[in-house]
Amino acid sequence: MLPFGVIDVVGPSMRPSLHDGDHVLVRYGARIRPGAVVLFRHPLRQDLLVVKRAAERRPRGWWLLSDNQGVHTDSREYGPVPDELVLGRVLLRIRPRPAWLAPTVWLERALTSGPLARAPWLAARLGVHRPLSLEL
């Protein structure tokens, strides 16, 4: 297994720290400390990977909690998570790029408005076509 991985965040349980659609960089096998955000296998559904915050170390494992106070699908529901199910520590969040920042959107805007719009041969060559405008 590689020492690092990128995991997609799904659901609201870690708001406001992490949002649905965020990506996180995980260091597998990293030392866990209270306060760290961790990746683990759900104790009752081990095919499910989950991200929660490590609250404290208990005799039978880690007490892991959601950052979102309205979500209780965490150790309050399934108890402490054994060490062998804790896979790693989240190092950083990578927010998804908004659609308007996607290179294709910028290229299309550049070719359909502004100075590049006066070069229709370039737009045609790149497969970007200006929408037809109708004058009434």
Coordinates of C-alpha atoms in Angstrom, one line a residue:
M1 CA 0.0 0.0 0.0
L2 CA 1.3 3.5 -0.8
P3 CA 1.9 5.7 2.2
F4 CA -0.4 8.4 0.9
G5 CA -3.8 8.5 -0.8
V6 CA -6.6 10.9 -1.8
I7 CA -10.1 10.2 -0.5
D8 CA -13.4 11.8 -1.6
V9 CA -15.6 13.2 1.3
V10 CA -19.2 12.3 1.0
G11 CA -21.9 13.7 3.3
P12 CA -22.2 16.5 5.9
S13 CA -20.9 14.8 9.0
M14 CA -17.6 16.7 9.1
R15 CA -19.0 20.2 8.4
P16 CA -17.7 22.9 8.8
S17 CA -14.1 21.4 8.5
L18 CA -14.8 19.2 5.5
H19 CA -17.6 19.5 2.9
D20 CA -19.3 17.0 0.7
G21 CA -17.2 16.8 -2.5
D22 CA -13.9 17.8 -0.8
H23 CA -10.9 15.6 -1.4
V24 CA -8.5 14.8 1.5
L25 CA -4.9 13.7 1.4
V26 CA -4.4 10.8 3.9
R27 CA -1.1 9.5 5.3
Y28 CA -1.7 5.8 5.9
G29 CA -0.2 4.4 9.1
A30 CA 0.5 7.9 10.5
R31 CA 0.5 8.3 14.3
I32 CA -2.9 9.4 15.6
R33 CA -3.3 12.1 18.2
P34 CA -6.4 13.6 19.8
G35 CA -7.8 16.3 17.6
A36 CA -6.6 14.7 14.3
V37 CA -9.0 13.9 11.5
V38 CA -8.6 10.2 10.7
L39 CA -9.7 7.7 8.0
F40 CA -11.0 4.4 9.3
R41 CA -13.1 1.4 8.4
H42 CA -16.6 1.6 9.9
P43 CA -16.7 -1.0 12.7
L44 CA -20.1 -2.4 11.6
R45 CA -19.5 -2.1 7.8
Q46 CA -15.8 -2.6 7.2
D47 CA -16.2 -2.1 3.4
L48 CA -17.1 1.6 4.2
L49 CA -14.3 4.1 4.7
V50 CA -15.2 7.0 7.1
V51 CA -13.5 10.3 8.1
K52 CA -14.0 11.6 11.7
R53 CA -12.1 13.5 14.3
A54 CA -10.2 11.6 17.0
A55 CA -11.5 12.8 20.3
E56 CA -9.6 10.6 22.7
R57 CA -7.9 7.2 23.1
R58 CA -9.8 4.7 25.1
P59 CA -8.9 1.2 26.3
R60 CA -10.7 -0.5 23.4
G61 CA -9.8 2.0 20.7
W62 CA -10.3 5.6 19.5
W63 CA -13.4 7.7 20.3
L64 CA -14.2 9.3 16.9
L65 CA -16.7 12.1 16.5
S66 CA -18.3 14.1 13.7
D67 CA -17.5 17.8 13.6
N68 CA -21.1 18.5 12.6
Q69 CA -23.0 18.6 16.0
G70 CA -26.2 17.5 14.3
V71 CA -24.8 14.2 13.0
H72 CA -24.4 11.4 15.5
T73 CA -23.2 8.6 13.2
D74 CA -19.9 8.3 15.1
S75 CA -18.5 6.6 18.3
R76 CA -21.7 7.7 20.1
E77 CA -23.5 5.2 17.8
Y78 CA -20.9 2.4 17.4
G79 CA -18.5 2.9 20.3
P80 CA -14.7 3.1 20.2
V81 CA -13.0 2.2 17.0
P82 CA -10.2 -0.5 17.3
D83 CA -6.7 0.6 16.3
E84 CA -6.6 -2.0 13.5
L85 CA -9.6 -0.2 11.8
V86 CA -7.9 3.2 11.9
L87 CA -6.1 3.5 8.6
G88 CA -4.4 6.9 8.7
R89 CA -4.5 10.7 9.4
V90 CA -5.9 13.3 7.1
L91 CA -3.1 15.8 6.3
L92 CA -5.0 18.4 4.2
R93 CA -8.2 19.2 2.4
I94 CA -8.3 19.7 -1.3
R95 CA -11.4 21.6 -2.3
P96 CA -12.8 20.7 -5.7
R97 CA -12.2 23.3 -8.4
P98 CA -15.4 25.3 -9.1
A99 CA -16.8 24.6 -12.6
W100 CA -16.1 28.2 -13.7
L101 CA -12.3 27.6 -13.1
A102 CA -12.2 24.5 -15.3
P103 CA -9.8 25.1 -18.3
T104 CA -12.5 24.4 -20.8
V105 CA -14.8 27.1 -19.5
W106 CA -12.0 29.7 -19.6
L107 CA -11.1 28.6 -23.1
E108 CA -14.6 28.9 -24.3
R109 CA -15.1 32.3 -22.7
A110 CA -11.8 33.5 -24.3
L111 CA -12.8 32.3 -27.7
T112 CA -16.4 33.5 -27.7
S113 CA -15.9 37.0 -26.1
G114 CA -13.0 39.5 -25.9
P115 CA -10.0 39.8 -28.3
L116 CA -9.9 36.1 -29.2
A117 CA -13.5 36.2 -30.4
R118 CA -12.1 38.1 -33.4
A119 CA -10.2 34.9 -34.4
P120 CA -13.0 32.6 -35.5
W121 CA -10.6 30.3 -37.3
L122 CA -8.9 29.5 -33.9
A123 CA -12.3 28.7 -32.2
A124 CA -13.2 26.4 -35.1
R125 CA -9.8 24.7 -35.0
L126 CA -10.3 24.1 -31.2
G127 CA -13.9 22.9 -31.6
V128 CA -15.4 25.8 -29.7
H129 CA -18.4 27.4 -31.4
R130 CA -20.1 30.6 -30.6
P131 CA -23.8 30.3 -29.9
L132 CA -26.0 31.8 -32.6
S133 CA -27.5 35.2 -31.7
L134 CA -30.8 36.2 -33.2
E135 CA -31.8 39.8 -33.7
L136 CA -35.5 40.5 -33.4

